[in-house]
Tab-separated table of C-alpha atoms in Angstrom:
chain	number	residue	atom	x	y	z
G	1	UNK	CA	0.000	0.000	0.000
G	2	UNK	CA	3.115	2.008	0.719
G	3	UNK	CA	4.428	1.766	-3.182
G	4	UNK	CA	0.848	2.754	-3.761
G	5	UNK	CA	0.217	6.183	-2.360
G	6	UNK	CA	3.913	6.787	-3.227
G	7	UNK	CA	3.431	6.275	-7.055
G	8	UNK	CA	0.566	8.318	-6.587
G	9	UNK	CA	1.969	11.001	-4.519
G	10	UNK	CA	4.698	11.655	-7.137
G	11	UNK	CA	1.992	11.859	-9.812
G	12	UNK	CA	0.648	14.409	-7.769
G	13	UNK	CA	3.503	16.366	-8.301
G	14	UNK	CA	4.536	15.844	-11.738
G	15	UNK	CA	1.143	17.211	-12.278
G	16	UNK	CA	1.828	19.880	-10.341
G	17	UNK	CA	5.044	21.229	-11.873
G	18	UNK	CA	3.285	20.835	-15.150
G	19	UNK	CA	0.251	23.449	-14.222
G	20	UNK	CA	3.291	25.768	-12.980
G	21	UNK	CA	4.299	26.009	-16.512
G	22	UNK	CA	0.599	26.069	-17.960
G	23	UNK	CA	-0.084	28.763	-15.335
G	24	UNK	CA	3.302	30.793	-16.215
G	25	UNK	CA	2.395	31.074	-19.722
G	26	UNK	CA	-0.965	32.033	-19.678
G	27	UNK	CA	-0.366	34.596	-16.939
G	28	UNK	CA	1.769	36.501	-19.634
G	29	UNK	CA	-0.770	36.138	-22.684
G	30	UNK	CA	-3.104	38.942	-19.857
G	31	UNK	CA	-0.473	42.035	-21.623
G	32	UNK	CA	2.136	43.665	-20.778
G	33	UNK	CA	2.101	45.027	-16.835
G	34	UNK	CA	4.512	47.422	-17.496
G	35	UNK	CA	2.054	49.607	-19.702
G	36	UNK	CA	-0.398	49.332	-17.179
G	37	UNK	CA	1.842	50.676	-14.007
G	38	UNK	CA	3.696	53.553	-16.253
G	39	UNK	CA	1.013	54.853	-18.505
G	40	UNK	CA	1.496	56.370	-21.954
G	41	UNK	CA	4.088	59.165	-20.953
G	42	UNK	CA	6.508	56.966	-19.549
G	43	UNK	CA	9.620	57.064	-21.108
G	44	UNK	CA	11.734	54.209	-22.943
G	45	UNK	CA	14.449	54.099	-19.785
G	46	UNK	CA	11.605	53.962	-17.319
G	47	UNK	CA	10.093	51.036	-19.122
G	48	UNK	CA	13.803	49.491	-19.457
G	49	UNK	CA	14.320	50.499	-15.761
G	50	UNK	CA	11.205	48.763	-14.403
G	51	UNK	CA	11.493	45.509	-16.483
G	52	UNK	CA	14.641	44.729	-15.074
G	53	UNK	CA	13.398	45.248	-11.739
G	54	UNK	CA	10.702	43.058	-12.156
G	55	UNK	CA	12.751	40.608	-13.697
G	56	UNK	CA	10.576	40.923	-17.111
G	57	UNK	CA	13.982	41.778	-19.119
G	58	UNK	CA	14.512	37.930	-19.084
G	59	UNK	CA	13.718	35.072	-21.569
G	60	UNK	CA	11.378	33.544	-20.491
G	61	UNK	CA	13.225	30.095	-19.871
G	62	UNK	CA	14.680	32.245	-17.175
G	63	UNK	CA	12.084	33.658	-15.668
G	64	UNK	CA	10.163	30.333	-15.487
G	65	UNK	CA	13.712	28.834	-13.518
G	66	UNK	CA	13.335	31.641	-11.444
G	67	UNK	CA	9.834	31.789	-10.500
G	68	UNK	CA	9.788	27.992	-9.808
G	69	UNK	CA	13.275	28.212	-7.451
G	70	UNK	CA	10.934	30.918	-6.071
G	71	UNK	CA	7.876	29.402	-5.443
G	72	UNK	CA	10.146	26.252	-3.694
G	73	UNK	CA	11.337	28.877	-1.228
G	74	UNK	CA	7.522	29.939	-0.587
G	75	UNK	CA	8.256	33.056	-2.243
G	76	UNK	CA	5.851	33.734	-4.876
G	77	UNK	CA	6.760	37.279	-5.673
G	78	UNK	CA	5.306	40.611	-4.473
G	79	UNK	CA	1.860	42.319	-6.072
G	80	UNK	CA	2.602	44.588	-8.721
G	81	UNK	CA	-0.796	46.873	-7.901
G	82	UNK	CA	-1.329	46.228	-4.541
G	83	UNK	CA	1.655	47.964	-2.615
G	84	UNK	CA	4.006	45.248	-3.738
G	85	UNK	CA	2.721	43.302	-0.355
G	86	UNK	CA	3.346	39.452	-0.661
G	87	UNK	CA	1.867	37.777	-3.665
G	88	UNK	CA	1.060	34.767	-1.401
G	89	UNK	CA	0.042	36.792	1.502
G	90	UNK	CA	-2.372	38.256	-0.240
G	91	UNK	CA	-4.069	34.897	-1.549
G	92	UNK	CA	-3.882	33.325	2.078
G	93	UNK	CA	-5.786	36.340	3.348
G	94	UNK	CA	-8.419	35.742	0.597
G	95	UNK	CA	-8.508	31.609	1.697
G	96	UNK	CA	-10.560	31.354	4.029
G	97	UNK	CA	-13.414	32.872	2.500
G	98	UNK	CA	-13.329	30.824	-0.434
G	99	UNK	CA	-12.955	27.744	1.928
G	100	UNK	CA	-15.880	28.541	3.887
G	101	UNK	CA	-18.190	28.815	1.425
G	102	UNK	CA	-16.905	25.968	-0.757
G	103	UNK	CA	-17.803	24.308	2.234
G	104	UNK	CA	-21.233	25.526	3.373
G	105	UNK	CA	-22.059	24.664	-0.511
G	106	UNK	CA	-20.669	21.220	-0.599
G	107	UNK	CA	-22.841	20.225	2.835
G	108	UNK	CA	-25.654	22.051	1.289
G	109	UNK	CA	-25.042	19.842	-1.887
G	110	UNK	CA	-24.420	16.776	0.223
G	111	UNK	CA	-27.429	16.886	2.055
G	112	UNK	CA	-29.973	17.962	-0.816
G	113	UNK	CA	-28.607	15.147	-3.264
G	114	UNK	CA	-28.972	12.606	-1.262
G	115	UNK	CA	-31.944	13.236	-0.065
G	116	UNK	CA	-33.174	14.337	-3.464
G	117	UNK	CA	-31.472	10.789	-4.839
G	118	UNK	CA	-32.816	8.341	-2.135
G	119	UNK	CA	-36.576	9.782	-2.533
G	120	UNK	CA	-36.148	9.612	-6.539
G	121	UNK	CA	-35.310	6.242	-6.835
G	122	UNK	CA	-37.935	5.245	-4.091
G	123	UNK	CA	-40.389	6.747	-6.205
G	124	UNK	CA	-38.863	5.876	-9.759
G	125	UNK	CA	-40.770	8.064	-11.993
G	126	UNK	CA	-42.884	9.649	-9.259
G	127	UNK	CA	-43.513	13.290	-9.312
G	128	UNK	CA	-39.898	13.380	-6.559
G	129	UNK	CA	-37.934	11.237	-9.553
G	130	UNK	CA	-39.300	13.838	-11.913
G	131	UNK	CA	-38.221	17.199	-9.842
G	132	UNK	CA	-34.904	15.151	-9.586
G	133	UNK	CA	-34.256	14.880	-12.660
G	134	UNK	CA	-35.561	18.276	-13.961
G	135	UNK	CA	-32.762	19.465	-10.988
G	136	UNK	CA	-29.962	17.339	-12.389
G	137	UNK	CA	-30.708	18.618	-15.660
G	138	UNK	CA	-30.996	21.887	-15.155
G	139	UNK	CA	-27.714	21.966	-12.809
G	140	UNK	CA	-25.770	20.823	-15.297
G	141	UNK	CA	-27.229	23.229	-18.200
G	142	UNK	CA	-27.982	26.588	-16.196
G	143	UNK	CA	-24.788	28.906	-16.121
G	144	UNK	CA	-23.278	29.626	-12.548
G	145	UNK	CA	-23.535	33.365	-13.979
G	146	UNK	CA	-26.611	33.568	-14.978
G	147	UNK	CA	-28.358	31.648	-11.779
G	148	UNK	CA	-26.509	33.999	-9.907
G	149	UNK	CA	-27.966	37.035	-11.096
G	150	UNK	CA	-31.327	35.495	-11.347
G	151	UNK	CA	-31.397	34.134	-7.600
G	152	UNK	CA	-29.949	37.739	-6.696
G	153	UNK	CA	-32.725	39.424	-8.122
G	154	UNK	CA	-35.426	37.253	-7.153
G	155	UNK	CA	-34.804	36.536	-3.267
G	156	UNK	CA	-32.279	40.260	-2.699
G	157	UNK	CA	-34.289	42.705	-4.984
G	158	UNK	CA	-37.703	41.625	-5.370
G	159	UNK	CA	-38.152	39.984	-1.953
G	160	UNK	CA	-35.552	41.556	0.171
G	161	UNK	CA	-35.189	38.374	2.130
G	162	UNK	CA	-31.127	38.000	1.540
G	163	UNK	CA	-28.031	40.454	0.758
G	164	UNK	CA	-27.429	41.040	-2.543
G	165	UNK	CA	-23.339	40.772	-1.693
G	166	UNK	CA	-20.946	40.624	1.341
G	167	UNK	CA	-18.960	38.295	3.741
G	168	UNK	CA	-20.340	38.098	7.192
G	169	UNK	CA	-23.140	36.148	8.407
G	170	UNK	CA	-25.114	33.270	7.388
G	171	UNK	CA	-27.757	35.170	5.341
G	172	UNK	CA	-24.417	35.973	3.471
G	173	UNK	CA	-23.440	32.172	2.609
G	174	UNK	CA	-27.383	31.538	1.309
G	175	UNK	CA	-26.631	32.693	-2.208
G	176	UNK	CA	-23.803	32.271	-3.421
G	177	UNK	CA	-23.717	28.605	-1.626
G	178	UNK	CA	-26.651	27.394	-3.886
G	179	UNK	CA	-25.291	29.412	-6.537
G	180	UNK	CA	-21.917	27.579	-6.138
G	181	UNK	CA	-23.541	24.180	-5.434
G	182	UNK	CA	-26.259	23.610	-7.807
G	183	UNK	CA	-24.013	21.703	-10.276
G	184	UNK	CA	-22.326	19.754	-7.968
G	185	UNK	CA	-26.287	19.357	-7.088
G	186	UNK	CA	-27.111	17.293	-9.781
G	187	UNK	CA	-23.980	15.425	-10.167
G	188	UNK	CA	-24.752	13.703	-6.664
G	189	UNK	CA	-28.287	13.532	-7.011
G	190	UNK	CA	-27.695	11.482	-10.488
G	191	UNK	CA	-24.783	9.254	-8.685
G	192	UNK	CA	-27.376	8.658	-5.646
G	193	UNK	CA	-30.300	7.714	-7.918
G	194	UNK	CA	-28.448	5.270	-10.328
G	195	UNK	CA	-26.375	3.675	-7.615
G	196	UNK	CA	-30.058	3.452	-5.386
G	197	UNK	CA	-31.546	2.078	-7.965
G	198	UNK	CA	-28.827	-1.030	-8.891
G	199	UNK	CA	-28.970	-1.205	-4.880
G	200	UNK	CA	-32.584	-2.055	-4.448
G	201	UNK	CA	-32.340	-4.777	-7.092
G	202	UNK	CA	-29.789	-6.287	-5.763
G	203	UNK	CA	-29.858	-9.709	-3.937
G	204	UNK	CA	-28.720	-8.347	-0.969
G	205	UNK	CA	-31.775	-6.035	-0.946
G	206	UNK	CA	-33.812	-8.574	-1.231
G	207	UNK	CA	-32.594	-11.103	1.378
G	208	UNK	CA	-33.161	-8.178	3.927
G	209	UNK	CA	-36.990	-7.407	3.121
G	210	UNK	CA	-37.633	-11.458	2.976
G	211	UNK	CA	-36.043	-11.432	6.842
G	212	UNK	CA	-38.580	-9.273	7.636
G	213	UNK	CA	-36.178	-5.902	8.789
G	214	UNK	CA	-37.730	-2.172	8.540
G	215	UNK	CA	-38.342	-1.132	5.017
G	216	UNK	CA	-36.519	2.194	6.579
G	217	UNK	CA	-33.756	0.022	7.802
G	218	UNK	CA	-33.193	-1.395	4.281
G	219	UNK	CA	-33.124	1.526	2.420
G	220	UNK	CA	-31.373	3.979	4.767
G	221	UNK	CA	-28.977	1.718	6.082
G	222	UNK	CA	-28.185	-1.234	3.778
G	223	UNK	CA	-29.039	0.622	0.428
G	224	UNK	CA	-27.677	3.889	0.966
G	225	UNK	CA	-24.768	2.482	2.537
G	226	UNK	CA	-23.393	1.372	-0.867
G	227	UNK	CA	-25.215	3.870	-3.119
G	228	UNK	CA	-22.764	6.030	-1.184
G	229	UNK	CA	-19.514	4.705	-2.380
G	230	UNK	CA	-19.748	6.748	-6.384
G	231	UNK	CA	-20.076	9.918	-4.076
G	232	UNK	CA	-17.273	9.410	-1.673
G	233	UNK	CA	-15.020	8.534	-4.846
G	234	UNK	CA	-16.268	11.969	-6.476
G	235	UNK	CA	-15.708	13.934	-3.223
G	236	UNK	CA	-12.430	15.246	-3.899
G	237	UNK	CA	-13.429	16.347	-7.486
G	238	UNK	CA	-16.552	17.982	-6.087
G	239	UNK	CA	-14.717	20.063	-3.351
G	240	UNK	CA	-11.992	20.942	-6.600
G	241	UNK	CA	-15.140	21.958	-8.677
G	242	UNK	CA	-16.373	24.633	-5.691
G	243	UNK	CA	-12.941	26.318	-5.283
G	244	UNK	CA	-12.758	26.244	-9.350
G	245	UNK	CA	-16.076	27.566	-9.736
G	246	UNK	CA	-15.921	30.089	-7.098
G	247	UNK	CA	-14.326	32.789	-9.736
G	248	UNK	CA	-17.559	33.324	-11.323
G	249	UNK	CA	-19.786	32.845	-8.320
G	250	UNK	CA	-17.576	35.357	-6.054
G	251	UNK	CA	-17.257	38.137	-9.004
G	252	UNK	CA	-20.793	38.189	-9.138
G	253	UNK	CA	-21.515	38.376	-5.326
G	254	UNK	CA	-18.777	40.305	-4.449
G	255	UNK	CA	-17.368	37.606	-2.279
G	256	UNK	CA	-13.654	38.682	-1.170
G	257	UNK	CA	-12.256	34.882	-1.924
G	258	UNK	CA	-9.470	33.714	-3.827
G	259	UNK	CA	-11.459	33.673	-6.858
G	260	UNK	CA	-12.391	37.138	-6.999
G	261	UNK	CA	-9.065	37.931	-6.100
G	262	UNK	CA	-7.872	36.506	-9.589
G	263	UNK	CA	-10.194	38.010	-11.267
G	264	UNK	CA	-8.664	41.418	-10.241
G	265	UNK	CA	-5.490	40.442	-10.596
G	266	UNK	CA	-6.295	39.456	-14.226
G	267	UNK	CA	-7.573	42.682	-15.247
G	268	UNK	CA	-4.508	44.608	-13.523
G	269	UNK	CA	-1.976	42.317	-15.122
G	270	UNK	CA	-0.633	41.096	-11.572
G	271	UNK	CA	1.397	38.800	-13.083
G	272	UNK	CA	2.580	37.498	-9.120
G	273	UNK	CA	-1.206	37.572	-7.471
G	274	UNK	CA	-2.428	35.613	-10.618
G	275	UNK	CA	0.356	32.801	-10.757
G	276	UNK	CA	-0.034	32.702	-6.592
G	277	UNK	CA	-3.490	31.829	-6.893
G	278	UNK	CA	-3.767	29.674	-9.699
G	279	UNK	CA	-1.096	27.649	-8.167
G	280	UNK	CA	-3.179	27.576	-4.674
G	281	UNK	CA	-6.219	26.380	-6.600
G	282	UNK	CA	-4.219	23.945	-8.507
G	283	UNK	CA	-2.330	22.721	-5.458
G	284	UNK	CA	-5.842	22.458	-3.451
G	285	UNK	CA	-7.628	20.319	-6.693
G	286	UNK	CA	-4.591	18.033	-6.630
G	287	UNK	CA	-4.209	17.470	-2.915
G	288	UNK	CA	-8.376	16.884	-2.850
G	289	UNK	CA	-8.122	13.951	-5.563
G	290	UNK	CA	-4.688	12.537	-3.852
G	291	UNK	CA	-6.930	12.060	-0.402
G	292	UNK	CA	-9.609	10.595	-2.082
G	293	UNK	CA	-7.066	7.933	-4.037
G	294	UNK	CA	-5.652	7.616	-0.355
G	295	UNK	CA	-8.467	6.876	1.517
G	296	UNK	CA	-10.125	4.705	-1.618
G	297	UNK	CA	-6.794	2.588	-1.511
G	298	UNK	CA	-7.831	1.756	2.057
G	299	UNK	CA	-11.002	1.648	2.159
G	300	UNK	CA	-11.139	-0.998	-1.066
G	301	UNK	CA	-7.844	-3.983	-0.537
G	302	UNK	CA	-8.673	-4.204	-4.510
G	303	UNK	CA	-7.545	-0.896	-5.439
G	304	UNK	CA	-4.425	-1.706	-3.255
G	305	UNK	CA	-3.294	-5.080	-5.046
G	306	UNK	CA	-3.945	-3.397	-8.856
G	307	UNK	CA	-1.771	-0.792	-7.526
């Protein structure tokens, strides 16, 4: 099992140092940052000047070599717009945030698809299997954008019920969590309802109701209990898709998270801020999936003899 999470923790990071070199590139096709901090009557020395204090007067072979000896040291480089602070102290500040809500959403999510997948397949093509589906399908279609604005208007606007944006308290969490969650919504409500489904006509199933247990028993506890496994496989990919996601979802509800973070940093041609966060988001996606391989390996002795 040792060899195992080995192979796999080196993949991990092969794939890692490959997204720093994805990540470096793109952040340079954003422009040219030096345009941006002198304006139009800066002069050719000052341009010269401030490249080669930024270390843009490179190739960029050597910048790359440098930024990545960088990065090893936990030195990620200092913002270009924001005071030259700390690129990574600046993302670390935004963390939280993002965490907190990629969490409320993926409970909310949890709870809701389950529940939404269990009743479905109880009642297979029932007016609950029919709302179930029309959720799945419509999680999967609707953009994150678009819901946004519509739940915004609806529940902040019209009803007044909710904030329209903000970080505080729970009413704060309400939409931008759905917002956030309602694809991962009808990815687990699809995985609960086809893995419910195989359960209850399975022999197992069947063996319980003849020995007379609680039809509640059966379903909640012997059912469930294996519909379960697709979803705990997922996990790590769903918690990867709520971080990933949250760059729409906090632009549009002002949410001061990582995600919005980047977005700034994209339109001010931070070249630091952007890598710093991409790289957080990256690191957090791979170290999600690596748990989940992990914990499958021990959960499952088959996944530990193919190795």
């Amino acid at each position: 099992m040792v060899k195992v999470i080995a192979t796999r923790t080196i993949e991990a990071l092969i794939a890692l140092l490959l997204m720093s070199i994805v990540i470096f590139l793109l952040s340079r096709l954003t422009g040219d940052p030096i345009a941006l901090l002198l304006g139009d009557g800066a002069t050719e020395a000052d341009r010269q000047a401030l490249a080669r204090d930024l270390g843009l007067d490179r190739s960029l072979p050597a910048q790359y070599l440098g930024f990545l000896a960088d990065v090893l040291r936990g030195d990620f480089g200092r913002s270009l717009t924001a005071g030259g602070q700390p690129a990574l102290d600046l993302v670390l500040a935004r963390l939280p945030a993002s965490l907190s809500l990629a969490g409320v959403a993926l409970v909310f999510t949890l709870v809701v698809g389950v529940l939404f997948g269990v009743a479905a397949s109880i009642r297979r093509n029932g007016p609950v299997d029919v709302a179930a589906r029309l959720v799945a399908l419509v999680g999967q279609s609707v953009p994150s954008f678009w819901l946004g604005i519509v739940l915004m208007y609806v529940f902040a606007v019209k009803l007044g019920w909710l904030p329209t944006s903000g970080y505080g308290s729970w009413s704060h969490y309400v939409l931008p969590a759905a917002t956030l969650g309602l694809f991962t919504l009808a990815a687990i409500t699809r995985l609960v309802r086809s893995s419910m489904l195989e359960a209850l006509g399975s022999e197992y199933i069947k063996l319980a109701r003849v020995k007379g247990l609680p039809e509640a028993m059966v379903i909640w506890k012997h059912a469930l209990a294996n519909s379960l496994i697709p979803v705990i496989t997922f996990m790590g990919t769903f918690f990867a898709v709520m971080i990933t996601g949250a760059v729409i979802v906090e632009t549009v509800f002002a949410w001061p998270g990582i995600g919005r973070l980047a977005y700034e940093s994209i339109l001010a041609r931070d070249f630091p801020v952007v890598q710093a966060v991409v790289l957080v988001i990256t690191a957090l996606f791979i170290l999600a999936n690596l748990m989940v391989d992990v914990l499958y390996i021990v959960v499952d002795p088959r996944m530990r003899s193919r190795g």
